[in-house]
Amino acid sequence: MKALFTILFVCFSVFILSTSFEYSSVDNPYLDLYEKEIKELESQLHTLKTTIESNNDIAASKTSILNEIYSTRKQLKATDFWLRYLSPLAYKKINAPLPIEWEVEVFEKYEAPYKREGAGLTLAETYILEDGEDMADLSKLIEASIENIAPYFADSIYPNVLDHNHFFLANRLYLLNLAAIYTTGFECPNSENILPELKTMLSATNKIYKAYNASFLTYPISSAYLKLYNETILFVESASNDIKQFNHFNFISHYINPLFAYNQQMIRTYKIRSNNFNDYSLSDDVNSIFDKQLYQGQATKGVFASVKDEAILNEIKLIGKTLFFDPILSGNNKRSCASCHSPNQFFTDSVMITHSHFNQKESLPRNTPSLINSIYNHLLMADGKHFNLHSQAKGVMLDPTEMGSKEDDLIEKVMSCKDYKKAFQKFSKYTHTDDKISMNHIASALSIFFSDLSQYEAPFDLAVNNSGEILSNEAIEGFNLYMNKAQCATCHFVPQFNGVKPPYVGSEFEVIGVPSDTSFSALSADDGRFKTHPVAEMKNAFRTTTLRNSMHTQPYMHNGVFTTMDEVIDFYNNGGGVGHGLNVPNQTLPSDSLNLSDYEKQALKAFLSSLTENVEQISPPESLPESSNKELNNRVIGGLY
């Protein structure tokens, strides 16, 4: 099965073209540059490997090896435009940020993840900086990189460099990573190298642009794009090499986001097409990285996927809203979805640390996540247990600790209400299934309702889109801190500020060492991701949630241990669980102090406040549908607890 999966993934990971090319006879400056730069990277990797193997003691040769790594990294940046897009699996062997990853892409919705071992320059540099001593282990990291240069000259990938379609899609990923990854230190262990590497990358990619335009006269990069790109280079060149002084906000809002708009326009004008897995969820129609339609992690319509009529969709949404407030979905007819996901609390519960158990005698182990922006995750719940909104909704309704329903009883109760029965019988005609109403119909109506809550903008979105909103200097400083010194952006990626990074096809999990209490007496007993995926790396790992609206969605962490944002910032500032003395051997959060000043902490909060969205207030229905079972007609809108 794994072999079949790998074959399928490779098919999605590259373009499949029917044309056969004679490489040697093609006069193509773009192809020539591709060959030259990638072969130069391969050559430098060989030199690096030789340097490592010619030394017996890492400590004694640390400086010379690191300098060789830094030189090779710059050549990597000259080729990153192609490498990351054309074969993301090979790239993980050339420059992976983690030694082992399990958070596979959206294929995880269909097949369990499998172990992917990373290798390459970032891990080699980290190994040295963390005082690794085994030269053989260090050499293997580089050897794996060398071996993974070959795929870029394979018949499955190489011909695509002669096709213009790949260029604009690779360029889109490049721009998204300029906004979300390249300036954060996500793949650069030494922060002093972030801006020098960025300058190298921008300049090298400009050469790629010139070679492309010389080779593809029918589909040129627009002069407006090239003009702005050159201005981008000047902006970055004029900055010092101190990343802490870099203005990430201006970089993104004045340069990268407008460049993205130009590239999107070219994608549409040239009718660019792709079979590449990297383009799985990205929209060609948006003109901003901060447009809420840039990507979606969830198919929100469920069984109503084929419904296009807005009037019918609005009817389904209205039924979904009524069901959301109706305790008929619970086993005792006393608890509704709104009981825990309060509309006037950003669809979470900001009052209770964790909500009460269905039996009203205990408390649930995890706090209530907000439903707002949930559609921008590929995996749902803190442990990634559910792949889609409909599975999540059904899981909660049938969970004996949450809503305590039984499937047949729930459907029977809903269908005992004439209004619900009439509506679902009408809607079922659009599902191309039999007329029998199921949990899928109910869950789909619910998800259509609450997925509509994810379309709102925040002041930050308006400001970064240059739409008239002006952020305070404090908020802009906070964003710049967020992107670098505070290291928030290495886990919470723009534009959704969650754990979904470009190309936005998978959800990430992190181990940060959440305590059981604010005295840090013990690590939280919740195993997190390990419950659904029992491997050592996932012990105490939790899905990285969005920071949108976070100033209003307390308490924080999966167990609600922190009740204020100040506590959260202090937790990260002091190195997570390990920094507070807890034993967390697989913590992915750096344990060193961030050394944030009081002013910097306030600036971070000002930025987070700018992520508070203008969410429309949702009023509950005036009444609930009447049931033929009179015992059900005493239920209370929104539930009792």
XYZ file of C-alpha atoms in Angstrom:
641
model
C 0.000 0.000 0.000
C 2.843 2.377 0.877
C 4.444 1.731 -2.522
C 1.160 2.543 -4.256
C 0.818 5.701 -2.186
C 4.360 6.776 -3.122
C 3.659 6.263 -6.816
C 0.464 8.279 -6.565
C 2.216 11.032 -4.659
C 4.978 11.304 -7.265
C 2.346 11.553 -9.970
C 0.787 14.469 -8.117
C 4.151 15.983 -7.273
C 5.192 16.625 -10.862
C 3.622 17.588 -14.145
C 2.854 14.690 -16.440
C 3.513 15.805 -20.012
C 2.986 13.711 -23.110
C 5.625 15.516 -25.172
C 9.096 14.043 -25.472
C 11.968 16.533 -25.529
C 15.461 16.258 -26.959
C 17.270 18.097 -24.201
C 20.616 18.574 -25.935
C 19.092 20.198 -29.022
C 17.024 22.781 -27.170
C 18.397 26.338 -27.164
C 16.853 27.532 -23.932
C 18.649 29.947 -21.544
C 16.153 29.083 -18.825
C 16.908 25.361 -19.064
C 20.632 26.098 -19.256
C 20.440 28.139 -16.047
C 18.420 25.392 -14.357
C 21.090 22.812 -15.212
C 23.988 25.077 -14.292
C 22.687 26.175 -10.885
C 21.503 22.766 -9.715
C 24.716 21.093 -10.837
C 26.646 23.787 -8.988
C 24.632 22.976 -5.856
C 25.459 19.310 -6.327
C 29.144 20.183 -6.715
C 29.153 22.273 -3.530
C 27.409 19.491 -1.629
C 30.164 17.098 -2.716
C 32.779 19.596 -1.557
C 31.007 19.945 1.778
C 30.889 16.177 2.205
C 34.599 15.961 1.454
C 35.325 18.682 4.009
C 33.367 16.768 6.640
C 35.006 13.431 5.876
C 38.503 14.917 5.854
C 38.102 15.986 9.475
C 38.047 13.681 12.469
C 36.803 16.072 15.116
C 33.671 18.201 14.662
C 34.552 20.492 17.546
C 38.012 21.240 16.154
C 36.757 21.852 12.613
C 33.436 23.446 13.555
C 34.164 26.859 12.025
C 35.432 25.546 8.692
C 32.504 23.136 8.284
C 29.955 25.785 9.200
C 31.472 28.214 6.703
C 31.226 25.523 4.032
C 27.580 24.928 4.978
C 26.825 28.657 4.789
C 28.387 28.866 1.333
C 26.396 25.844 0.154
C 23.197 27.271 1.632
C 23.591 30.359 -0.546
C 23.752 28.143 -3.616
C 20.692 26.323 -2.311
C 18.892 29.670 -2.211
C 19.858 30.237 -5.844
C 17.946 27.071 -6.767
C 15.187 27.083 -4.145
C 12.720 28.508 -6.690
C 12.786 25.175 -8.548
C 13.698 22.629 -5.884
C 10.891 23.291 -3.433
C 8.182 23.289 -6.081
C 9.204 20.578 -8.522
C 9.833 17.866 -5.923
C 8.924 18.682 -2.314
C 9.910 15.184 -1.183
C 13.425 15.496 -2.605
C 13.667 18.974 -1.092
C 13.087 17.527 2.383
C 16.295 15.553 1.929
C 18.207 18.620 0.764
C 16.979 21.092 3.379
C 14.498 19.626 5.862
C 13.720 21.622 9.012
C 13.061 18.505 11.113
C 14.839 15.123 11.308
C 11.526 13.251 11.246
C 8.108 14.353 10.033
C 4.771 12.580 10.261
C 2.468 15.419 9.267
C 1.970 14.245 5.717
C -0.036 16.234 3.222
C -3.758 15.878 2.573
C -3.281 12.292 1.515
C -3.493 11.675 5.263
C -7.232 12.004 4.792
C -7.087 8.712 2.925
C -4.074 6.865 4.301
C -2.221 6.942 7.599
C 0.990 8.984 7.663
C 4.314 7.252 7.428
C 7.739 8.209 8.668
C 9.696 10.659 6.556
C 13.289 11.195 7.554
C 14.681 14.596 6.728
C 18.268 15.434 5.848
C 20.334 18.216 4.400
C 21.828 21.559 5.224
C 19.555 22.865 7.970
C 19.815 19.642 9.958
C 23.575 19.466 9.408
C 24.008 23.010 10.685
C 21.733 22.328 13.654
C 23.645 19.135 14.439
C 26.907 21.078 14.691
C 25.413 23.978 16.641
C 23.916 21.520 19.137
C 27.335 19.887 19.661
C 26.786 16.682 17.744
C 29.989 14.622 17.688
C 29.553 11.820 15.145
C 31.127 12.725 11.800
C 29.452 9.739 10.126
C 25.990 11.005 11.116
C 26.848 14.473 9.839
C 28.155 13.062 6.565
C 24.970 11.024 6.052
C 22.862 14.191 6.189
C 24.821 15.633 3.274
C 25.034 12.343 1.405
C 21.232 12.180 1.381
C 21.168 15.686 -0.102
C 23.502 14.676 -2.904
C 21.405 11.623 -3.713
C 18.297 13.789 -3.986
C 19.688 16.070 -6.666
C 19.089 13.288 -9.199
C 15.252 13.574 -9.205
C 15.524 17.073 -10.655
C 17.028 15.573 -13.816
C 14.636 12.618 -13.987
C 12.220 12.204 -16.894
C 9.284 12.786 -14.567
C 10.458 16.312 -13.668
C 13.109 17.554 -16.078
C 10.858 18.095 -19.149
C 8.664 20.481 -17.190
C 11.404 23.079 -17.168
C 10.745 23.352 -20.911
C 7.075 24.071 -20.278
C 5.983 27.556 -19.211
C 3.129 26.333 -16.980
C 5.369 25.262 -14.132
C 7.093 28.647 -13.938
C 4.192 30.785 -12.732
C 3.092 28.166 -10.217
C 6.633 27.770 -8.895
C 6.800 31.554 -8.708
C 3.562 31.642 -6.723
C 4.976 29.234 -4.158
C 8.158 31.310 -4.048
C 6.170 34.472 -3.264
C 4.095 32.718 -0.615
C 7.274 31.513 1.054
C 8.776 35.003 0.885
C 5.787 36.137 2.941
C 5.563 33.166 5.300
C 8.876 31.305 5.572
C 12.076 32.826 4.246
C 12.427 35.736 6.695
C 11.374 33.893 9.862
C 14.286 31.541 10.482
C 12.062 28.510 9.932
C 14.841 26.822 7.919
C 17.818 28.918 8.972
C 19.334 27.975 12.348
C 21.650 31.005 12.424
C 19.523 34.153 12.396
C 22.522 36.193 11.252
C 22.278 34.469 7.875
C 18.570 35.079 7.210
C 18.912 38.405 5.406
C 22.171 37.599 3.577
C 20.497 34.440 2.272
C 17.371 36.409 1.347
C 19.466 38.886 -0.629
C 21.177 36.013 -2.438
C 17.828 34.409 -3.220
C 16.224 37.587 -4.552
C 19.170 38.303 -6.817
C 19.452 34.720 -8.059
C 15.723 34.548 -8.795
C 16.013 37.758 -10.790
C 18.445 35.884 -13.046
C 15.862 33.134 -13.349
C 13.287 35.716 -14.433
C 15.584 37.110 -17.120
C 16.415 33.650 -18.429
C 12.726 32.740 -18.467
C 11.742 35.821 -20.475
C 14.528 35.115 -22.962
C 13.188 31.581 -23.433
C 9.391 31.941 -23.339
C 8.539 34.898 -25.536
C 4.841 33.995 -25.814
C 4.239 33.976 -22.060
C 6.508 36.688 -20.646
C 6.699 37.979 -17.105
C 5.034 41.383 -17.194
C 7.141 44.533 -17.096
C 5.090 45.748 -14.107
C 6.043 42.640 -12.158
C 9.732 42.950 -13.032
C 9.785 46.635 -12.104
C 8.292 45.957 -8.679
C 10.581 42.975 -8.157
C 13.633 45.147 -8.765
C 12.238 47.624 -6.249
C 11.886 44.706 -3.822
C 15.556 43.869 -4.269
C 16.501 47.489 -3.575
C 14.321 47.504 -0.443
C 16.025 44.415 0.939
C 19.515 45.468 -0.153
C 19.077 48.753 1.685
C 18.290 46.895 4.915
C 21.023 45.956 7.336
C 21.829 42.303 7.856
C 20.270 42.462 11.318
C 16.995 40.584 10.888
C 15.686 42.091 14.130
C 15.620 45.472 12.399
C 13.889 44.210 9.243
C 10.469 45.651 8.434
C 8.524 42.503 7.599
C 5.252 44.423 7.385
C 6.462 46.783 4.648
C 8.220 43.912 2.871
C 4.976 41.966 2.621
C 2.437 44.772 2.180
C 4.390 46.980 -0.254
C 6.220 44.333 -2.247
C 5.434 40.629 -1.862
C 1.647 40.893 -1.735
C 1.455 43.174 -4.837
C 3.890 40.847 -6.638
C 1.570 37.978 -5.771
C -1.330 39.888 -7.379
C 0.657 40.383 -10.595
C 1.576 36.697 -10.696
C -2.025 35.636 -10.132
C -3.079 37.862 -13.009
C -0.526 36.177 -15.279
C -1.739 32.739 -14.163
C -5.249 33.692 -15.252
C -4.215 35.514 -18.442
C -2.028 32.670 -19.649
C -4.542 30.046 -18.495
C -1.847 28.252 -16.521
C -2.687 24.641 -15.652
C -1.105 22.150 -13.288
C -1.306 18.591 -12.019
C 1.184 19.378 -9.283
C 0.276 18.394 -5.755
C 1.663 21.722 -4.526
C -1.267 23.491 -6.154
C -3.863 21.257 -4.505
C -5.783 23.839 -2.541
C -4.625 27.230 -3.848
C -7.007 29.525 -5.705
C -6.081 31.184 -9.003
C -8.751 33.829 -8.542
C -7.568 35.806 -5.512
C -5.216 38.772 -5.742
C -3.934 38.831 -2.170
C -2.150 36.385 0.077
C -4.490 37.668 2.791
C -7.679 36.977 0.871
C -9.737 34.454 2.851
C -10.258 32.483 -0.373
C -6.522 31.890 -0.930
C -6.939 28.297 0.188
C -9.350 26.087 2.055
C -8.491 23.027 4.029
C -12.049 21.746 4.131
C -14.825 20.926 1.679
C -17.544 22.646 3.644
C -20.674 21.452 1.854
C -20.399 17.756 2.618
C -23.237 15.794 0.997
C -24.504 19.044 -0.512
C -21.330 19.530 -2.544
C -23.191 19.615 -5.850
C -25.553 22.399 -4.772
C -24.730 25.620 -6.636
C -27.971 27.494 -6.156
C -27.281 30.219 -3.569
C -30.923 30.324 -2.530
C -30.890 26.613 -1.677
C -27.552 26.932 0.097
C -28.973 29.755 2.198
C -31.915 27.545 3.133
C -29.541 24.755 4.173
C -27.462 27.253 6.143
C -30.579 28.482 7.961
C -31.476 24.917 8.955
C -27.871 24.409 10.046
C -28.078 27.510 12.201
C -31.290 26.311 13.848
C -29.759 22.898 14.514
C -26.702 24.607 15.994
C -28.886 26.115 18.713
C -31.146 23.073 19.105
C -30.426 20.710 22.028
C -32.339 18.017 20.171
C -28.932 16.905 18.894
C -27.893 15.796 22.390
C -28.810 12.614 24.176
C -30.751 14.390 26.934
C -32.081 17.279 24.793
C -30.362 19.771 27.111
C -27.082 20.532 25.331
C -26.639 22.207 21.939
C -23.590 23.061 19.842
C -24.021 26.637 21.091
C -23.701 25.440 24.688
C -19.931 25.212 24.238
C -19.377 27.306 21.102
C -20.936 30.545 22.254
C -21.712 32.989 19.430
C -20.974 36.006 21.608
C -17.589 34.548 22.613
C -16.160 34.039 19.104
C -17.796 30.597 19.003
C -15.693 29.241 21.837
C -16.138 29.226 25.612
C -14.107 32.034 27.142
C -15.677 31.616 30.592
C -14.882 28.026 31.582
C -11.371 26.568 31.494
C -12.874 23.379 30.094
C -16.571 22.807 29.635
C -18.568 20.367 31.721
C -18.825 16.699 30.876
C -22.149 15.494 29.483
C -22.864 13.963 32.888
C -22.448 17.419 34.515
C -20.297 15.850 37.242
C -16.868 16.191 35.653
C -15.049 18.535 33.306
C -13.892 17.740 29.792
C -10.096 17.368 29.415
C -9.780 19.988 26.680
C -11.091 23.504 26.289
C -13.496 24.489 23.529
C -11.857 25.484 20.220
C -13.341 28.354 18.234
C -15.264 27.338 15.127
C -14.214 30.542 13.364
C -11.575 29.863 10.679
C -11.760 26.109 11.299
C -12.066 25.578 7.538
C -8.414 26.585 7.143
C -7.183 23.375 8.780
C -6.747 20.066 7.000
C -6.954 18.105 10.224
C -9.316 19.018 13.042
C -9.413 18.779 16.830
C -6.322 19.348 18.950
C -5.046 15.871 18.099
C -6.002 15.896 14.400
C -8.476 13.088 14.961
C -10.905 14.254 12.279
C -10.187 14.843 8.604
C -13.262 16.925 7.853
C -15.884 19.118 9.473
C -18.643 16.562 9.013
C -16.727 13.824 10.786
C -15.945 16.263 13.576
C -19.569 17.324 13.978
C -20.768 13.724 14.050
C -18.006 12.776 16.467
C -19.031 15.475 18.952
C -22.745 14.653 18.734
C -22.126 10.957 19.337
C -19.395 11.333 21.962
C -20.775 10.173 25.347
C -18.716 12.830 27.136
C -19.861 15.744 24.972
C -23.383 15.525 23.522
C -24.167 11.910 24.331
C -26.410 11.059 21.378
C -26.999 7.775 19.621
C -27.185 8.015 15.863
C -30.569 6.377 15.234
C -32.195 8.217 18.122
C -30.837 11.568 16.960
C -32.107 11.141 13.416
C -35.490 9.967 14.662
C -35.822 13.035 16.910
C -34.801 15.483 14.174
C -37.207 13.908 11.693
C -40.012 14.066 14.248
C -39.977 17.829 13.666
C -42.066 18.666 10.615
C -39.944 21.681 9.665
C -36.711 19.701 9.740
C -38.246 16.743 7.915
C -39.682 18.895 5.151
C -36.406 20.780 4.718
C -34.166 17.707 4.589
C -36.491 15.891 2.202
C -36.197 18.898 -0.090
C -32.435 19.134 0.301
C -31.876 15.409 -0.224
C -32.970 15.812 -3.847
C -29.722 17.675 -4.414
C -27.447 15.002 -2.968
C -27.938 12.323 -5.630
C -28.461 9.733 -2.919
C -31.544 7.901 -1.735
C -34.161 9.815 0.224
C -33.059 8.431 3.596
C -31.823 11.225 5.824
C -28.589 10.431 7.638
C -26.149 11.994 10.053
C -24.240 13.205 7.001
C -27.149 15.484 6.033
C -27.362 16.926 9.534
C -23.589 17.381 9.901
C -23.348 18.966 6.442
C -26.057 21.502 7.244
C -24.181 22.406 10.431
C -20.840 22.795 8.662
C -22.365 24.993 5.951
C -23.598 27.255 8.724
C -20.452 27.615 10.779
C -18.000 27.573 7.867
C -19.622 30.826 6.807
C -18.194 32.339 9.995
C -14.681 32.198 8.529
C -15.019 34.915 5.890
C -14.444 37.972 8.057
C -11.445 40.284 7.864
C -9.335 41.810 10.614
C -7.736 45.277 10.696
C -4.402 43.590 9.908
C -5.815 42.139 6.683
C -7.084 45.522 5.561
C -3.784 47.186 6.391
C -1.562 44.605 4.692
C -3.850 44.774 1.640
C -3.439 48.570 1.591
C -7.209 48.933 1.868
C -7.223 52.096 3.943
C -6.797 50.653 7.421
C -3.740 52.032 9.226
C -2.138 49.996 11.977
C -0.485 51.634 14.951
C 3.302 51.692 15.029
C 3.085 49.427 18.064
C 1.068 46.810 16.140
C 3.511 46.922 13.209
C 6.432 46.519 15.608
C 4.551 43.618 17.135
C 4.177 41.953 13.747
C 7.871 42.421 13.020
C 8.669 40.817 16.388
C 6.191 38.029 15.617
C 8.003 37.273 12.362
C 11.446 37.040 13.918
C 12.616 37.647 17.485
C 9.512 36.197 19.116
C 9.666 33.204 16.692
C 5.872 32.949 16.504
C 5.885 32.752 12.708
C 7.944 29.577 12.628
C 4.822 27.697 13.782
C 1.901 30.081 13.169
C 2.228 30.904 9.462
C 0.688 33.754 7.518
C -1.952 34.367 6.304
C -4.095 32.353 8.745
C -1.522 32.456 11.539
C -2.044 28.745 12.131
C -0.025 25.593 11.492
C -0.705 25.452 7.751
C 2.267 26.711 5.742
C 2.787 27.146 1.979
C 1.618 25.462 -0.168
C -1.161 25.072 2.417
C -1.817 21.368 2.008
C -1.266 20.019 5.529
C -1.664 20.798 9.232
C 1.339 20.812 11.550
C 1.619 19.657 15.156
C 4.061 20.929 17.754
C 5.322 19.775 21.138
C 5.672 22.856 23.338
C 5.528 21.317 26.799
C 2.148 22.550 28.031
C 1.964 22.201 31.829
C -0.888 20.796 33.871
C -0.996 23.951 36.002
C 0.521 27.420 36.160
C 3.051 26.362 38.804
C 4.566 23.972 36.241
C 4.437 21.088 38.669
C 3.976 18.571 35.850
C 3.521 18.190 32.107
C -0.079 17.924 30.916
C -1.112 14.264 31.011
C -2.882 14.637 27.649
C -0.903 12.721 25.017
C -2.369 14.832 22.209
C -1.596 13.607 18.702
C -0.193 10.400 20.166
C -3.777 9.282 20.854
C -4.550 9.070 17.157
C -1.041 8.486 15.841
C 1.050 6.602 18.449
C 4.648 7.380 17.497
C 7.275 8.834 19.820
C 7.573 12.146 17.965
C 3.869 12.833 18.443
C 3.847 12.362 22.222
C 2.228 15.509 23.693
C 1.976 17.112 20.229
C -0.994 19.324 19.417
C -2.238 20.931 16.237
C -1.066 24.522 15.870
C -4.176 26.683 16.130
C -4.882 30.062 14.571
C -3.998 33.252 16.425
C -6.790 35.143 14.718
C -9.206 36.465 17.361
C -6.891 35.025 20.013
C -7.155 38.092 22.235
C -10.783 37.040 22.793
C -10.605 33.232 22.786
C -9.102 32.547 26.198
C -8.402 30.276 27.996
C -5.357 29.090 26.069
C -3.692 25.784 25.251
C -5.533 22.493 24.838
C -6.278 22.304 28.565
C -7.045 25.976 29.125
C -4.165 26.231 31.598
C -3.449 29.878 30.785
C -6.236 32.408 31.200
C -4.448 35.502 29.895
C -2.337 36.299 26.845
C 0.356 37.629 29.164
C 0.767 34.123 30.602
C 1.007 32.660 27.110
C 3.679 35.134 26.011
C 5.669 34.514 29.189
C 5.424 30.757 28.614
C 6.980 31.072 25.153
C 9.417 33.765 26.226
C 10.867 31.411 28.819
C 11.276 28.412 26.527
C 8.070 26.428 26.876
C 7.890 23.396 29.132
C 11.620 22.649 29.042
C 12.456 26.257 29.808
C 10.245 25.972 32.889
C 11.999 22.854 34.146
C 9.711 20.152 32.735
C 11.058 17.005 31.116
C 9.906 17.152 27.488
C 12.476 15.183 25.448
C 10.724 15.718 22.108
C 9.868 19.427 22.516
C 9.893 21.158 19.131
C 9.817 24.630 20.667
C 13.285 26.097 21.375
C 13.943 26.047 25.119
C 16.104 29.189 25.159
C 14.673 32.449 26.427
C 13.490 34.911 23.777
C 14.519 37.806 26.028
C 11.482 39.887 25.136
C 11.247 43.214 26.933
C 8.034 44.426 28.550
C 7.525 46.826 25.647
C 8.018 44.037 23.113
C 5.434 41.897 24.889
C 2.942 44.771 24.705
C 3.737 45.274 21.021
C 3.027 41.597 20.377
C -0.338 41.980 22.064
C -1.074 45.073 19.952
C -0.386 43.021 16.829
C -2.537 40.130 18.044
C -5.347 42.609 18.709
C -5.117 43.660 15.052
C -6.041 40.056 14.159
C -9.445 40.411 15.818
C -11.944 39.964 13.008
C -15.137 41.903 12.493
C -17.277 38.822 13.081
C -20.997 39.389 12.567
C -23.088 38.857 15.668
C -25.263 35.780 15.246
C -28.643 35.861 16.960
C -30.274 32.588 17.951
C -33.518 31.549 16.216
C -36.697 32.921 17.760
C -38.092 29.410 18.181
C -37.241 25.764 17.601
C -39.184 23.437 15.286
C -42.071 21.643 16.982
C -41.835 17.869 17.326
C -44.599 15.273 17.092
C -43.083 13.939 20.316
C -44.494 16.371 22.875
C -41.721 15.571 25.360
C -39.290 17.284 23.004
C -41.186 20.545 22.823
C -39.859 21.840 26.116
C -36.293 22.094 24.881
C -34.550 25.455 25.361
C -32.916 27.435 22.536
C -29.159 27.091 22.976
C -29.473 24.356 25.605
C -29.333 24.425 29.390
C -25.638 23.725 30.063
